[in-house]
Amino acid sequence: MSTLLITDVGSLVTNDPAHGTGPLGLLEDAAVLVEAGRVAWVGPAASAPAADERYEAGGRALLPGFVDSHAHLVFAGDRTAEFNARMSGQSYSAGGIRTTVAATRAASDEELDANLVRFLNEALRQGTTTVECKSGYGLTVADEARALRIAASHTPETTYLGAHVVAPEFADDPAAYVELVTGEMLDACAPHARWVDVFCEQGAFDGDQARAVLTAGAERGLIPRVHANQLSHGPGVQLAVELGAASADHCTHLSDADVAALAESDTVATLLPGAEFSTRAKYPDARRLLDAGATVALSTDCNPGSSFTSSMAFCIAVAVREMGMTPDEAVYAATAGGARALRRTDVGGITVGARADLQLLDAPSHVHLAYRPGVPLTAAVWRAGVRMV
């Protein structure tokens, strides 16, 4: 079995303090040995073992592949007009999702699959090697199930989000829609999903409805995650912690009790700065969460309505500039933090035994991701040891 040695790495982010300095476990003048799709050795380049192949990094920075733990990529249609109106003064609300629902229902399986592949490839070219993908733009039994079938053919991190908003056919009877989401729709979707999610927000689902959805999903073996406290303060974060959700996502409007609950739990606070950027809303306060001891992840929230970006590097730059994070904290959140939000131990770091998901920057340091915003810095990407970019 052939081995690959990536050597002459100027700065290596391992995310393991045992390997180097600080929380990122930074190691200078480093090398990484890859075998059978896994990291087999990490250490100083001068001590590197022999390998069948060598890749000279040229003194550039090597990082784990980004882990994007919150994305909505199975959809059709375009919401340019909505974005243009919002940038011209209209406010954002949860209801715009219904525009995408109509287009997604009308699209063929082939169209949805091609669109998904396009966005996954776009993300890969920017260093993202693990992507979570939600349903939520079909809102019928058949459309939600097919969205998850399509997503599951490309990623194991699939999330049932039938409770994105109330389907238009049930606008006058949301209780009946919750019954559908927790019954027939769940039965059809659970075999294709790992996670269950709900948009707990004004204009979507209240705390009692969200609890019913998450509890029903958990009874079918799906692990909860929650769209929580995005547009206003609500019960989402407390519900996520109470039910042992892997993550509470958005976390923009938090009380002191919410922050404390996250800090004292295993629920990751996943922050999605692309949404605030695209809606001109208040950014979440990452500093407040980090200082309290909460685990923070960064993700794109890539979707056609409120955060149409697949760039984790962009989210890092915004988090550093607007949310009180240091470059080290933001890079950790976009890699190891995302892995924590997906309860994965095989991605998000460059340590022996981890999957060899690696990205090489055309820069000497990971700090350039925030220092040079908007610049395409990804020079090479390996996923499970195979060079993809």
mmCIF file with all atom_site columns, N, CA and C in Angstrom, residues 361-384:
data_model
loop_
_atom_site.group_PDB
_atom_site.id
_atom_site.type_symbol
_atom_site.label_atom_id
_atom_site.label_alt_id
_atom_site.label_comp_id
_atom_site.label_asym_id
_atom_site.label_entity_id
_atom_site.label_seq_id
_atom_site.pdbx_PDB_ins_code
_atom_site.Cartn_x
_atom_site.Cartn_y
_atom_site.Cartn_z
_atom_site.occupancy
_atom_site.B_iso_or_equiv
_atom_site.pdbx_formal_charge
_atom_site.auth_seq_id
_atom_site.auth_comp_id
_atom_site.auth_asym_id
_atom_site.auth_atom_id
_atom_site.pdbx_PDB_model_num
ATOM 1  N N  . LEU A 1 361 ? -2.610  25.842 2.088  1.00 0.00 ? 361 LEU A N  1
ATOM 2  C CA . LEU A 1 361 ? -2.860  27.238 1.739  1.00 0.00 ? 361 LEU A CA 1
ATOM 3  C C  . LEU A 1 361 ? -1.703  27.795 0.927  1.00 0.00 ? 361 LEU A C  1
ATOM 4  N N  . ASP A 1 362 ? -2.014  28.680 0.006  1.00 0.00 ? 362 ASP A N  1
ATOM 5  C CA . ASP A 1 362 ? -0.973  29.432 -0.692 1.00 0.00 ? 362 ASP A CA 1
ATOM 6  C C  . ASP A 1 362 ? -0.597  30.620 0.183  1.00 0.00 ? 362 ASP A C  1
ATOM 7  N N  . ALA A 1 363 ? -0.126  30.297 1.391  1.00 0.00 ? 363 ALA A N  1
ATOM 8  C CA . ALA A 1 363 ? 0.199   31.299 2.412  1.00 0.00 ? 363 ALA A CA 1
ATOM 9  C C  . ALA A 1 363 ? 1.041   30.612 3.472  1.00 0.00 ? 363 ALA A C  1
ATOM 10 N N  . PRO A 1 364 ? 1.832   31.369 4.214  1.00 0.00 ? 364 PRO A N  1
ATOM 11 C CA . PRO A 1 364 ? 2.704   30.762 5.223  1.00 0.00 ? 364 PRO A CA 1
ATOM 12 C C  . PRO A 1 364 ? 2.013   30.449 6.537  1.00 0.00 ? 364 PRO A C  1
ATOM 13 N N  . SER A 1 365 ? 0.795   30.933 6.739  1.00 0.00 ? 365 SER A N  1
ATOM 14 C CA . SER A 1 365 ? 0.133   30.772 8.030  1.00 0.00 ? 365 SER A CA 1
ATOM 15 C C  . SER A 1 365 ? -1.380  30.726 7.852  1.00 0.00 ? 365 SER A C  1
ATOM 16 N N  . HIS A 1 366 ? -2.058  30.010 8.761  1.00 0.00 ? 366 HIS A N  1
ATOM 17 C CA . HIS A 1 366 ? -3.514  29.972 8.787  1.00 0.00 ? 366 HIS A CA 1
ATOM 18 C C  . HIS A 1 366 ? -4.110  31.346 9.046  1.00 0.00 ? 366 HIS A C  1
ATOM 19 N N  . VAL A 1 367 ? -3.346  32.250 9.643  1.00 0.00 ? 367 VAL A N  1
ATOM 20 C CA . VAL A 1 367 ? -3.854  33.592 9.942  1.00 0.00 ? 367 VAL A CA 1
ATOM 21 C C  . VAL A 1 367 ? -4.255  34.328 8.665  1.00 0.00 ? 367 VAL A C  1
ATOM 22 N N  . HIS A 1 368 ? -3.667  33.961 7.539  1.00 0.00 ? 368 HIS A N  1
ATOM 23 C CA . HIS A 1 368 ? -3.989  34.615 6.273  1.00 0.00 ? 368 HIS A CA 1
ATOM 24 C C  . HIS A 1 368 ? -5.452  34.425 5.874  1.00 0.00 ? 368 HIS A C  1
ATOM 25 N N  . LEU A 1 369 ? -6.113  33.423 6.408  1.00 0.00 ? 369 LEU A N  1
ATOM 26 C CA . LEU A 1 369 ? -7.527  33.237 6.095  1.00 0.00 ? 369 LEU A CA 1
ATOM 27 C C  . LEU A 1 369 ? -8.353  34.443 6.535  1.00 0.00 ? 369 LEU A C  1
ATOM 28 N N  . ALA A 1 370 ? -7.957  35.070 7.642  1.00 0.00 ? 370 ALA A N  1
ATOM 29 C CA . ALA A 1 370 ? -8.615  36.298 8.092  1.00 0.00 ? 370 ALA A CA 1
ATOM 30 C C  . ALA A 1 370 ? -7.891  37.540 7.606  1.00 0.00 ? 370 ALA A C  1
ATOM 31 N N  . TYR A 1 371 ? -6.575  37.442 7.491  1.00 0.00 ? 371 TYR A N  1
ATOM 32 C CA . TYR A 1 371 ? -5.724  38.570 7.089  1.00 0.00 ? 371 TYR A CA 1
ATOM 33 C C  . TYR A 1 371 ? -5.966  38.976 5.637  1.00 0.00 ? 371 TYR A C  1
ATOM 34 N N  . ARG A 1 372 ? -6.318  38.003 4.771  1.00 0.00 ? 372 ARG A N  1
ATOM 35 C CA . ARG A 1 372 ? -6.515  38.275 3.349  1.00 0.00 ? 372 ARG A CA 1
ATOM 36 C C  . ARG A 1 372 ? -7.933  37.860 2.930  1.00 0.00 ? 372 ARG A C  1
ATOM 37 N N  . PRO A 1 373 ? -8.948  38.527 3.462  1.00 0.00 ? 373 PRO A N  1
ATOM 38 C CA . PRO A 1 373 ? -10.331 38.108 3.182  1.00 0.00 ? 373 PRO A CA 1
ATOM 39 C C  . PRO A 1 373 ? -10.668 38.203 1.698  1.00 0.00 ? 373 PRO A C  1
ATOM 40 N N  . GLY A 1 374 ? -11.386 37.198 1.235  1.00 0.00 ? 374 GLY A N  1
ATOM 41 C CA . GLY A 1 374 ? -11.843 37.186 -0.149 1.00 0.00 ? 374 GLY A CA 1
ATOM 42 C C  . GLY A 1 374 ? -10.835 36.677 -1.147 1.00 0.00 ? 374 GLY A C  1
ATOM 43 N N  . VAL A 1 375 ? -9.614  36.389 -0.694 1.00 0.00 ? 375 VAL A N  1
ATOM 44 C CA . VAL A 1 375 ? -8.571  35.903 -1.597 1.00 0.00 ? 375 VAL A CA 1
ATOM 45 C C  . VAL A 1 375 ? -8.626  34.375 -1.635 1.00 0.00 ? 375 VAL A C  1
ATOM 46 N N  . PRO A 1 376 ? -8.654  33.739 -2.817 1.00 0.00 ? 376 PRO A N  1
ATOM 47 C CA . PRO A 1 376 ? -8.678  32.270 -2.901 1.00 0.00 ? 376 PRO A CA 1
ATOM 48 C C  . PRO A 1 376 ? -7.318  31.684 -2.541 1.00 0.00 ? 376 PRO A C  1
ATOM 49 N N  . LEU A 1 377 ? -7.173  31.240 -1.309 1.00 0.00 ? 377 LEU A N  1
ATOM 50 C CA . LEU A 1 377 ? -5.878  30.797 -0.799 1.00 0.00 ? 377 LEU A CA 1
ATOM 51 C C  . LEU A 1 377 ? -5.670  29.288 -0.888 1.00 0.00 ? 377 LEU A C  1
ATOM 52 N N  . THR A 1 378 ? -6.708  28.514 -1.174 1.00 0.00 ? 378 THR A N  1
ATOM 53 C CA . THR A 1 378 ? -6.575  27.069 -1.191 1.00 0.00 ? 378 THR A CA 1
ATOM 54 C C  . THR A 1 378 ? -5.749  26.626 -2.390 1.00 0.00 ? 378 THR A C  1
ATOM 55 N N  . ALA A 1 379 ? -4.594  25.996 -2.103 1.00 0.00 ? 379 ALA A N  1
ATOM 56 C CA . ALA A 1 379 ? -3.693  25.562 -3.172 1.00 0.00 ? 379 ALA A CA 1
ATOM 57 C C  . ALA A 1 379 ? -3.857  24.082 -3.501 1.00 0.00 ? 379 ALA A C  1
ATOM 58 N N  . ALA A 1 380 ? -4.212  23.269 -2.522 1.00 0.00 ? 380 ALA A N  1
ATOM 59 C CA . ALA A 1 380 ? -4.399  21.836 -2.741 1.00 0.00 ? 380 ALA A CA 1
ATOM 60 C C  . ALA A 1 380 ? -5.288  21.282 -1.641 1.00 0.00 ? 380 ALA A C  1
ATOM 61 N N  . VAL A 1 381 ? -6.036  20.247 -1.973 1.00 0.00 ? 381 VAL A N  1
ATOM 62 C CA . VAL A 1 381 ? -6.928  19.606 -1.009 1.00 0.00 ? 381 VAL A CA 1
ATOM 63 C C  . VAL A 1 381 ? -6.808  18.085 -1.192 1.00 0.00 ? 381 VAL A C  1
ATOM 64 N N  . TRP A 1 382 ? -6.662  17.388 -0.063 1.00 0.00 ? 382 TRP A N  1
ATOM 65 C CA . TRP A 1 382 ? -6.713  15.923 -0.047 1.00 0.00 ? 382 TRP A CA 1
ATOM 66 C C  . TRP A 1 382 ? -7.908  15.500 0.799  1.00 0.00 ? 382 TRP A C  1
ATOM 67 N N  . ARG A 1 383 ? -8.654  14.528 0.303  1.00 0.00 ? 383 ARG A N  1
ATOM 68 C CA . ARG A 1 383 ? -9.738  13.954 1.090  1.00 0.00 ? 383 ARG A CA 1
ATOM 69 C C  . ARG A 1 383 ? -9.491  12.461 1.190  1.00 0.00 ? 383 ARG A C  1
ATOM 70 N N  . ALA A 1 384 ? -9.409  11.969 2.411  1.00 0.00 ? 384 ALA A N  1
ATOM 71 C CA . ALA A 1 384 ? -9.047  10.567 2.671  1.00 0.00 ? 384 ALA A CA 1
ATOM 72 C C  . ALA A 1 384 ? -7.773  10.203 1.918  1.00 0.00 ? 384 ALA A C  1
#
